[in-house]
Tab-separated table of C-alpha atoms in Angstrom:
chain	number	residue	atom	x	y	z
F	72	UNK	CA	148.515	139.849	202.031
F	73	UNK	CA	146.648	141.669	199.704
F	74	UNK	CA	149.118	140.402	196.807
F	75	UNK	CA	148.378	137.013	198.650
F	76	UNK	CA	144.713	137.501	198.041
F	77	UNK	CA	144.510	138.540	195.102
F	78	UNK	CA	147.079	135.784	193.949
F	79	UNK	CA	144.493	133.679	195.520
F	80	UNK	CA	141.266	135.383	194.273
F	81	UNK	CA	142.343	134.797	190.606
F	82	UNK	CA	143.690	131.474	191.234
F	83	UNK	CA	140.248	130.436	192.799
F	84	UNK	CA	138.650	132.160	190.132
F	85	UNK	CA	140.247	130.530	187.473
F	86	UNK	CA	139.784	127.006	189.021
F	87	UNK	CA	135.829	128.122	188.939
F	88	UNK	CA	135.692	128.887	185.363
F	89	UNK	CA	137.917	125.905	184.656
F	90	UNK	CA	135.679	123.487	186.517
F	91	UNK	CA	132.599	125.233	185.251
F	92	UNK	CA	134.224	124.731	181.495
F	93	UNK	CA	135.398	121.132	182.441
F	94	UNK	CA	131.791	120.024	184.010
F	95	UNK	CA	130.240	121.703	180.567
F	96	UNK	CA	132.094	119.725	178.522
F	97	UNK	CA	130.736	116.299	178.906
F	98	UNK	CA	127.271	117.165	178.188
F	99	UNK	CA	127.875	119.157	175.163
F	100	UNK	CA	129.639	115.784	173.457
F	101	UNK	CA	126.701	113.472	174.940
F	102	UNK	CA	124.336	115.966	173.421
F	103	UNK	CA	126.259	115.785	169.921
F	104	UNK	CA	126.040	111.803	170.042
F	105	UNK	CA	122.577	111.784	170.820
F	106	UNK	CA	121.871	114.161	167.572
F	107	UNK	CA	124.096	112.192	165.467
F	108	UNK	CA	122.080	109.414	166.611
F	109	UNK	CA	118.980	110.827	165.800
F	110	UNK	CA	120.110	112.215	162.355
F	111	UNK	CA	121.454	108.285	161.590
F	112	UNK	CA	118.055	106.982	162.394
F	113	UNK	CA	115.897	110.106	160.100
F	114	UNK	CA	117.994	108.805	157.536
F	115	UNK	CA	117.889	104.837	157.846
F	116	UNK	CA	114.137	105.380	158.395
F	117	UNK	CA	114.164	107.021	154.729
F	118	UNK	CA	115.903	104.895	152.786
F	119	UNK	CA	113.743	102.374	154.384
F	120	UNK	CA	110.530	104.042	153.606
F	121	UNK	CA	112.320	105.263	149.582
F	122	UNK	CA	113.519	101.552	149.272
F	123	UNK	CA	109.646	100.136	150.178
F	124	UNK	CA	107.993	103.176	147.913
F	125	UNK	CA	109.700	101.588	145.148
F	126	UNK	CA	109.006	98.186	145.628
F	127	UNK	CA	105.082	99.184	145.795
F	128	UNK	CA	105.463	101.942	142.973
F	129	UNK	CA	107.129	98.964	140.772
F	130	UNK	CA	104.724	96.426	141.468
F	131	UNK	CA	101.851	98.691	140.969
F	132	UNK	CA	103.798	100.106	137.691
F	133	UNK	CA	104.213	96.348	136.333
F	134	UNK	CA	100.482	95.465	136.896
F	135	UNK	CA	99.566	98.172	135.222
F	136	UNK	CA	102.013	97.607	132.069
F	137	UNK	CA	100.782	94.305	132.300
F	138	UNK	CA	97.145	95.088	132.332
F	139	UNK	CA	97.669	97.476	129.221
F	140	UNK	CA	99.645	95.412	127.452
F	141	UNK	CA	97.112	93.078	127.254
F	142	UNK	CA	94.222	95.209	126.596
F	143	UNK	CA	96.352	96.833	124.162
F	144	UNK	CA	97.143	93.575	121.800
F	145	UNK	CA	93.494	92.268	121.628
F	146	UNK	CA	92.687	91.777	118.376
F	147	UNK	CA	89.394	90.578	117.306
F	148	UNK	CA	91.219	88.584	114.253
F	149	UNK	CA	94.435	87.403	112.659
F	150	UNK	CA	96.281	89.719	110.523
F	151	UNK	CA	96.165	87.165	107.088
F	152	UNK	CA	98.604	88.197	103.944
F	153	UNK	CA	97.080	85.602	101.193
F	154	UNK	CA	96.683	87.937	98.266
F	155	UNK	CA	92.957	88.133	98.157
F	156	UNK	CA	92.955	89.545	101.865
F	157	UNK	CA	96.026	91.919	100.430
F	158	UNK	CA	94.165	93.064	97.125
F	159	UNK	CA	91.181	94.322	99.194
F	160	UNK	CA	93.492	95.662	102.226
F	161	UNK	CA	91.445	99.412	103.178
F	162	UNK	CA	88.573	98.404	101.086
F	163	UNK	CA	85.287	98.255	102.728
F	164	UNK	CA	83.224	95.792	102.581
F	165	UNK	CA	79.123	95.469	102.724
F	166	UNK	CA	77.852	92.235	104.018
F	167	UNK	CA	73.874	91.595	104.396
F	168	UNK	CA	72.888	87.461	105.861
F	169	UNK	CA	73.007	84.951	103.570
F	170	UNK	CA	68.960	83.397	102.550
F	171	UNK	CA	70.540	79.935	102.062
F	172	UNK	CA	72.229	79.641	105.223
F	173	UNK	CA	71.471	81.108	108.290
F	174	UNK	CA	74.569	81.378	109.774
F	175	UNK	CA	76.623	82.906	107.024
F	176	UNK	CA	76.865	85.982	105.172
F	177	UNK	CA	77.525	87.354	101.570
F	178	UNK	CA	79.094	89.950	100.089
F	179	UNK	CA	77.153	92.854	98.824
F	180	UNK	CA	79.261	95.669	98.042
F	181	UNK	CA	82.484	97.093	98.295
F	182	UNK	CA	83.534	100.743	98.345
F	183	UNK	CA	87.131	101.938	98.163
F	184	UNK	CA	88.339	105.322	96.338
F	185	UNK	CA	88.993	103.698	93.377
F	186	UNK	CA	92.076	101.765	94.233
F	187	UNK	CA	94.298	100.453	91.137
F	188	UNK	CA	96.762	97.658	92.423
F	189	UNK	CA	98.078	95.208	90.309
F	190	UNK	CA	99.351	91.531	91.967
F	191	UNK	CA	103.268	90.798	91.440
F	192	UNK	CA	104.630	87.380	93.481
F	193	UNK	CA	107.775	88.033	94.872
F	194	UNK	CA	109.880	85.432	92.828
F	195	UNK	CA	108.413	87.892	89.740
F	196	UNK	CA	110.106	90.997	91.258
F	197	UNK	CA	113.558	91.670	90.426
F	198	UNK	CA	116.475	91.527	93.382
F	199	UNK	CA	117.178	95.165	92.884
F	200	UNK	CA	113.513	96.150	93.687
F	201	UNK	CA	113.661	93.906	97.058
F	202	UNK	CA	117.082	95.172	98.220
F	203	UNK	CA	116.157	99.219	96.978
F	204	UNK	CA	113.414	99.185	99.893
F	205	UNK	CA	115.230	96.516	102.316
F	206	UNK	CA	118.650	99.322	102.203
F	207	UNK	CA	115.974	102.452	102.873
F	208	UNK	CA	113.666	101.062	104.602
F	209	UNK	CA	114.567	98.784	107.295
F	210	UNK	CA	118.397	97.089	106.491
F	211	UNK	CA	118.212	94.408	108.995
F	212	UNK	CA	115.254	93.512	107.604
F	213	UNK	CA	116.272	89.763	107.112
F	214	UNK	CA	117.644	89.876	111.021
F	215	UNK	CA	115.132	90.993	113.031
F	216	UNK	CA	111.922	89.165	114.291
F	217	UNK	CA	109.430	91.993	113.267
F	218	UNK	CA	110.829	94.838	115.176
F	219	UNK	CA	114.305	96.282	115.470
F	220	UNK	CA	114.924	97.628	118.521
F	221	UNK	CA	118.063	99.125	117.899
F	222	UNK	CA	116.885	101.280	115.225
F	223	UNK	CA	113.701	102.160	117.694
F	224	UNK	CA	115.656	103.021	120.727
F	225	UNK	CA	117.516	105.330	118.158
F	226	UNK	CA	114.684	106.959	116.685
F	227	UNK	CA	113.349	107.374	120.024
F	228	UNK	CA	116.403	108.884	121.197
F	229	UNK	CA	116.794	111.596	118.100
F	230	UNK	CA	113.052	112.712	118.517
F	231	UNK	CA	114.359	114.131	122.415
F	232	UNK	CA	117.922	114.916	121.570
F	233	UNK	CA	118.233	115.160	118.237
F	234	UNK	CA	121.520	113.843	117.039
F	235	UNK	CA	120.504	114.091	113.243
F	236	UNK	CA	119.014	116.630	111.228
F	237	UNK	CA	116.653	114.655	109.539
F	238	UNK	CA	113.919	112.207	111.200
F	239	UNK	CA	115.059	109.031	111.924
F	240	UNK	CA	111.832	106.078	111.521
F	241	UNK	CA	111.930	102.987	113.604
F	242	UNK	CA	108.987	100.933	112.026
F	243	UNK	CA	110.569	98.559	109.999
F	244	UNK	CA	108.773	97.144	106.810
F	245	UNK	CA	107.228	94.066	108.990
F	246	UNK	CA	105.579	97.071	111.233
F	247	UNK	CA	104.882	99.397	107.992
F	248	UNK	CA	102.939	96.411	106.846
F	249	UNK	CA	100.581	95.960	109.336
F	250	UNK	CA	99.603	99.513	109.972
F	251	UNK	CA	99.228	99.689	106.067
F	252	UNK	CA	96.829	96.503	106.299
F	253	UNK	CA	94.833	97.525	109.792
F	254	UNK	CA	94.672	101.402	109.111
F	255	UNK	CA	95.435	101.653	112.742
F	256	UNK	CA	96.685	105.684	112.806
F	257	UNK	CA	96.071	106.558	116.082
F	258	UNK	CA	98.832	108.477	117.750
F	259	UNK	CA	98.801	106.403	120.694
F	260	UNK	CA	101.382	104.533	123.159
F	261	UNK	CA	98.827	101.347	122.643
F	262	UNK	CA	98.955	101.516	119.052
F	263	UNK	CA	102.624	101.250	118.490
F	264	UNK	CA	102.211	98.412	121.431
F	265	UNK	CA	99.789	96.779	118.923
F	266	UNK	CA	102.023	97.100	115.828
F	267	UNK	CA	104.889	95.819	117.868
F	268	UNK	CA	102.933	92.835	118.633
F	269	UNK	CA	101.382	92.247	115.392
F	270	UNK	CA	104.455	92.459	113.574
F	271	UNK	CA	106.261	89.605	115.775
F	272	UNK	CA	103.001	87.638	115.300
F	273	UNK	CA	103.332	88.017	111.247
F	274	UNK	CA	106.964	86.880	111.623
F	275	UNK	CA	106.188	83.548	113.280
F	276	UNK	CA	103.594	82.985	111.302
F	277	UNK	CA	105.196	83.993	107.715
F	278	UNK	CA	108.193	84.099	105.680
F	279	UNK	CA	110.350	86.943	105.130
F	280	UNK	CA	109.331	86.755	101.662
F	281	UNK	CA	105.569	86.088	102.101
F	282	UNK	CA	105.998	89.189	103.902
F	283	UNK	CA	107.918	91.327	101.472
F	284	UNK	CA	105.708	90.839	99.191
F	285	UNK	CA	102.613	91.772	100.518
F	286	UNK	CA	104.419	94.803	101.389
F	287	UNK	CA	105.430	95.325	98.157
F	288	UNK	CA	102.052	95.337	96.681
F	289	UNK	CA	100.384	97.176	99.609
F	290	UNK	CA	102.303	100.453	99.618
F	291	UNK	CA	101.145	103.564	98.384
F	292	UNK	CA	103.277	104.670	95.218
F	293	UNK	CA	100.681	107.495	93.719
F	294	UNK	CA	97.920	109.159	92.293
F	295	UNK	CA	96.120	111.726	92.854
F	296	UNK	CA	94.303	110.498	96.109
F	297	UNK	CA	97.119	108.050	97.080
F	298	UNK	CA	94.587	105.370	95.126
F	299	UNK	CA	98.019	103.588	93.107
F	300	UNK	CA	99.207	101.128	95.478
F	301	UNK	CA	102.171	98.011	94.680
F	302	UNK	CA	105.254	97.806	92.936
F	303	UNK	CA	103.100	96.438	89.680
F	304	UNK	CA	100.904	99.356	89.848
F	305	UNK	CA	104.205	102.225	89.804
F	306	UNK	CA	106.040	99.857	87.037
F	307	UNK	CA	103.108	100.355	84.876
F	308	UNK	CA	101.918	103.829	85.350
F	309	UNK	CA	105.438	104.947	85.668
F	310	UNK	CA	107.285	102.941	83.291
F	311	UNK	CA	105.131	101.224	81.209
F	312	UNK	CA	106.839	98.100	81.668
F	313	UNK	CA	105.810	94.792	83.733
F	314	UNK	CA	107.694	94.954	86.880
F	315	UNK	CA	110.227	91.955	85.765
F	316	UNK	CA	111.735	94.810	83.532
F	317	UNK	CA	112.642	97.262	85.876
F	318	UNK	CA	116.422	98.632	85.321
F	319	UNK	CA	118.246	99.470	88.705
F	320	UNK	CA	117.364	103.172	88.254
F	321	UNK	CA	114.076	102.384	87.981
F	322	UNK	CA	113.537	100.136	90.787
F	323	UNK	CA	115.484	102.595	92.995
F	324	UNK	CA	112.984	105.665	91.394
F	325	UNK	CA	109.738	103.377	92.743
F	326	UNK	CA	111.693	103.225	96.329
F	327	UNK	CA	111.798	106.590	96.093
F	328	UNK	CA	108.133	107.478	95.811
F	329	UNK	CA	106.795	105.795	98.881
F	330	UNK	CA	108.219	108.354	101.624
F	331	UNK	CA	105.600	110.964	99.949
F	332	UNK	CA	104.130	109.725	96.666
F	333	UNK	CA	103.366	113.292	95.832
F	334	UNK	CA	106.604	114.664	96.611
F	335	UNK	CA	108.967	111.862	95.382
F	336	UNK	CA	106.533	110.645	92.234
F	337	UNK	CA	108.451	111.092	88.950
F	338	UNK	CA	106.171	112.585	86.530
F	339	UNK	CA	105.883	115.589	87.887
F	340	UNK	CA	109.035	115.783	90.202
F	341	UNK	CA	111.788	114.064	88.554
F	342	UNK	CA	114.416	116.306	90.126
F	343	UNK	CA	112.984	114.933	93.548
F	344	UNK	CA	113.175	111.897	92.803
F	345	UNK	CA	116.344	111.640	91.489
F	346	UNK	CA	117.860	113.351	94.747
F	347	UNK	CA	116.359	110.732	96.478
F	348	UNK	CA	116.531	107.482	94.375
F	349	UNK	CA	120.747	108.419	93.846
F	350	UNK	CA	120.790	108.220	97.961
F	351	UNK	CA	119.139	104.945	97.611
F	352	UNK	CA	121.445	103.912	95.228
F	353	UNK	CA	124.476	104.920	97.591
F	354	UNK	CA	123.107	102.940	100.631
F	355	UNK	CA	122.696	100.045	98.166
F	356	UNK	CA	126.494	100.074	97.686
F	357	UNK	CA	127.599	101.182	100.910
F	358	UNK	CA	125.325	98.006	102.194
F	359	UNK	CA	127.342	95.285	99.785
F	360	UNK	CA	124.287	95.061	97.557
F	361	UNK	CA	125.163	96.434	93.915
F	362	UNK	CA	129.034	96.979	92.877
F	363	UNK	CA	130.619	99.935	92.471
F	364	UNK	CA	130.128	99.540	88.377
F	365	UNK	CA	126.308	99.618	88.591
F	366	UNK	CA	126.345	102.282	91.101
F	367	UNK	CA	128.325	104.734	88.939
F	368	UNK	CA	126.026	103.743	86.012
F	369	UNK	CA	122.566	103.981	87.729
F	370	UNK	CA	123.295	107.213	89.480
F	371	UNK	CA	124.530	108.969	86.190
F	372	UNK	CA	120.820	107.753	84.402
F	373	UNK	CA	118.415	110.073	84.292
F	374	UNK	CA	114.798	109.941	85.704
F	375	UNK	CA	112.980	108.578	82.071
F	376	UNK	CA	109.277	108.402	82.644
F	377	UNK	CA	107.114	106.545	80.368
F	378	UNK	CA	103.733	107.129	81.753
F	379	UNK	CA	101.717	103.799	81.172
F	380	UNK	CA	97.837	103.086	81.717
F	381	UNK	CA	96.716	100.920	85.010
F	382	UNK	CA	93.088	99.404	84.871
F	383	UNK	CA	93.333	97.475	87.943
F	384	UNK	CA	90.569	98.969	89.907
F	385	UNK	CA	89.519	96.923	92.992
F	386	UNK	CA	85.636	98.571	93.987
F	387	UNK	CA	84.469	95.001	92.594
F	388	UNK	CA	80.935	96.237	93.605
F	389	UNK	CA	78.362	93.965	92.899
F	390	UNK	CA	75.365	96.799	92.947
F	391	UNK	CA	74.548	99.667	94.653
F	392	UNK	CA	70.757	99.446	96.087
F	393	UNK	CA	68.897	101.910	98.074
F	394	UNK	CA	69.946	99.691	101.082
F	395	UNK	CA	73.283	100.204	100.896
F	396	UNK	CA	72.780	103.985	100.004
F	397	UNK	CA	71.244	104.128	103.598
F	398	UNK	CA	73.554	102.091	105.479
F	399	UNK	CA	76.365	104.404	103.649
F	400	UNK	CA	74.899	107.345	105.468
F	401	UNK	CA	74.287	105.793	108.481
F	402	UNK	CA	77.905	105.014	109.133
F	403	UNK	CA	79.090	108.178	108.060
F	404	UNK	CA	76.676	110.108	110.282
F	405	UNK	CA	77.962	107.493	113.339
F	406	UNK	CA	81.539	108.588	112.432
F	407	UNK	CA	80.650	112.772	112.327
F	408	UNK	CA	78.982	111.930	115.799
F	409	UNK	CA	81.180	109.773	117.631
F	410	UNK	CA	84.657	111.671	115.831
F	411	UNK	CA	83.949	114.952	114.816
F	412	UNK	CA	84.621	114.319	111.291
F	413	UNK	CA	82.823	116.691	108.411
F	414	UNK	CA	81.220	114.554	106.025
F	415	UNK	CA	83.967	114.659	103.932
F	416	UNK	CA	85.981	113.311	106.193
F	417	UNK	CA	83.568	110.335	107.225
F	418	UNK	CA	82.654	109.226	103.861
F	419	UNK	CA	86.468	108.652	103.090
F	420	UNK	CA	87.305	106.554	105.684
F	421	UNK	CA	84.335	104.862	104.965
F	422	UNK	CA	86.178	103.864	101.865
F	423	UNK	CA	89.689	103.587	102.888
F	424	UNK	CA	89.640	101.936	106.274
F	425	UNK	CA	88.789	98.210	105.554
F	426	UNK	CA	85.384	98.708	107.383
F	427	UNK	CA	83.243	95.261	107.280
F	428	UNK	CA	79.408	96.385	107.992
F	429	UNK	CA	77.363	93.811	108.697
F	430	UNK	CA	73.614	94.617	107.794
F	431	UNK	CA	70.632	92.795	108.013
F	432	UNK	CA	69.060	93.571	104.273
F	433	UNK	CA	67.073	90.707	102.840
F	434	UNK	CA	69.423	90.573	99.057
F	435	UNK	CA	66.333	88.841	97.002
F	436	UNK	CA	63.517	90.686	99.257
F	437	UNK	CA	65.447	93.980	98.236
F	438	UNK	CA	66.191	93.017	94.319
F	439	UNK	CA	62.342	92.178	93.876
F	440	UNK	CA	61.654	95.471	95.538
F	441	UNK	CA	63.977	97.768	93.206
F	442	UNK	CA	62.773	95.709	89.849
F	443	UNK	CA	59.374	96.910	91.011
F	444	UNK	CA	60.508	100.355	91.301
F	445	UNK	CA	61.723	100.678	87.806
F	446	UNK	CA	58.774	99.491	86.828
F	447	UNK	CA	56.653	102.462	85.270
F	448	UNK	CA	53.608	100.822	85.799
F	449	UNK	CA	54.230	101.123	89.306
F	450	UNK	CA	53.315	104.980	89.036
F	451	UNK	CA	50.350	105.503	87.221
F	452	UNK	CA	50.414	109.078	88.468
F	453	UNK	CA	53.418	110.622	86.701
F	454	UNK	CA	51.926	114.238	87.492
F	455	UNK	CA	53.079	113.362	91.017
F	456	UNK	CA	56.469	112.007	89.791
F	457	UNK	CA	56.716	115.305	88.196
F	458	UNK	CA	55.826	117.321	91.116
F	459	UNK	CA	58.308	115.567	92.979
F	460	UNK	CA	60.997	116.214	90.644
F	461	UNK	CA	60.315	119.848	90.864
F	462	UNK	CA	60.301	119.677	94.422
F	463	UNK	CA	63.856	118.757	94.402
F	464	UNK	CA	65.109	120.933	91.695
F	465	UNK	CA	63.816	123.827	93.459
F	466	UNK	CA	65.499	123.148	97.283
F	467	UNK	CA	62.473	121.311	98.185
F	468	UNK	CA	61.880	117.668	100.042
F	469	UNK	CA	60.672	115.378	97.066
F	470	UNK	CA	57.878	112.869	97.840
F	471	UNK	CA	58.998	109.623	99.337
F	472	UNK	CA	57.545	106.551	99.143
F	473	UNK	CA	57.796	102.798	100.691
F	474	UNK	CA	56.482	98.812	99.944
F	475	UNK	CA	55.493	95.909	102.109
F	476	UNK	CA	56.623	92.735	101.070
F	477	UNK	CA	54.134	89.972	101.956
């Protein structure tokens, strides 16, 4: 009996736990589906919410890309290449209202550093000149509608990863143009928007060689402020010779400079720019563009320099008044206020940034005024004249004086 019981005891047993495991069972599998179904529905509610995030983020992020792109390619005028905008490209002009008609303007003054270009047309310039800075400078020049995006993309993409050693430009010479003609140099995302869009503007609106060669006679080849600008200007100064004459060295040599004029120039640093002009010579023949023959030849020349004379200067002032004097420091104290320049600073970009100040000097009213200043009957007192000169020489504040015209 007692075998019988406990026979039975553990049998019962056994059925207990086994019922007690079956009847568990169940609920542990009904409470894994309802947690899978919970954890399916977290995650289709996320890719829900992810998948409308980016629909609003996009929208919101085109808007905006619209909204700058727009603000960012006003332009108060159109960019114009005829060669008397080109020859006074960065030179600042002084306009004052024009007596004889009320709604126009002349020309008073202009100030520049002393620029020295000299005009070539483009059928004047020799083929090896054109294709030295098409092979360096931008190759698919003659492809692309003002910007090649390729050769962005890539220079983009060396700046962060850098596949190559050296820096690799993407402006091509449609977008070196206009930033050479606007003296737009802000380091901005809108900027290079603007050049972007100014350069496919240019190339609907001119030929490739209408553009070429305002390039060519924009660029900055030397001197000792950067003041020598076109292909004329570095095949006289140089050379010595009108640009028609340039040899294939020599063209390639004037390619050269423009990278860094006072790096690359070939008076002082021939060596330089020999390194460099003998690589423009090999992407000249690795492009198709001069035989093997010439190649050999050019690259075995040395750097000759025959330093010429250039007496191009563009200031074309007409005078200089006491008005102008004033307005001259005006502006420059408006740029050391609103930019933080120093004064050195301010009064050169007054005269390399293509400024057009519009005054409001009466030209004759002013002219009579002056004439009557230099009259000496105007002072009788020259003991005060003298005293005022003294002032001055000595750190003092000279006498000033003013007229009414009536």
């Amino acid at each position: 009996k007692e075998a019988l019981y406990s026979m039975s005891s553990k049998d019962i047993y056994s059925s207990d736990v086994q019922k007690k495991q079956s009847s568990k069972k169940p609920k542990k599998q009904k409470h894994q589906r309802s947690k899978g179904k919970r954890i399916a529905a977290f995650i289709g509610k996320a890719v829900v919410c992810l998948f409308l995030i980016c629909i609003i983020t996009g929208s919101i992020v085109v808007t905006a890309l619209t909204v700058y792109v727009m603000k960012a390619t006003e332009t108060d005028s159109t960019i114009s290449l005829a060669k008397e905008d080109i020859q006074t490209a960065g030179i600042t002009t002084i306009m004052a209202p024009d007596t004889a008609n009320p709604d126009g303007e002349i020309e008073v003054s202009k100030l520049s550093t002393g620029t020295k270009r000299i005009w070539v047309d483009i059928q004047d310039c020799p083929e090896d000149l054109k294709n030295a800075f098409i092979a360096i400078e931008d190759k698919r020049f003659y492809e692309h509608e003002g910007v090649d995006f390729k050769r962005t993309f890539l220079a983009f993409a060396n700046m962060i990863l850098h596949f190559w050693d050296t820096e690799q430009g993407g402006s091509t010479i449609t977008q070196q143009l206009v930033k050479n003609i606007t003296n737009d140099n802000a380091h901005s995302a809108g900027r290079k928007v603007r050049e972007i869009f100014n350069a496919m503007s240019l190339e609907r609106t001119y030929s490739k060689d209408e553009i070429l060669q305002a390039y060519l006679n924009i660029i900055t080849i030397g001197g000792k402020n950067g003041d020598y600008e076109g292909v004329g200007a570095a095949a006289k100064l140089y050379f010595n010779k009108d640009v028609s004459e340039l040899t294939l060295p020599e063209c390639a040599s004037i390619a050269a400079i423009t990278r860094s004029p006072s790096t690359y120039e070939p008076i002082h640093n021939p060596e330089k720019n020999k390194e460099r002009r003998d690589w423009i010579l090999k992407n000249m023949y690795d492009q198709g563009l001069i035989e093997e023959a010439d190649y050999q030849n050019a690259i075995a020349t040395p750097v000759e320099v025959n330093q010429g004379q250039v007496t191009g200067n563009m200031d074309g002032s007409n005078y200089q008044s006491y008005f102008v004097d004033a307005v001259i420091n005006e502006v420059r104290n408006d740029l050391m206020e609103e930019y933080g320049y120093d004064k050195e600073t301010a009064e050169a970009k007054i005269k390399t940034s293509g400024y057009i100040i519009h005054t409001t000097m009466d030209v004759n009213a002013q002219k009579k005024l002056e004439q009557h200043y230099q009259e000496s009957s105007t002072f009788a007192n020259y003991d005060i004249i003298k005293e005022s000169t003294d002032r001055a020489e000595n750190g003092g504040n000279p006498f000033q004086s003013a007229m009414v015209l009536y």
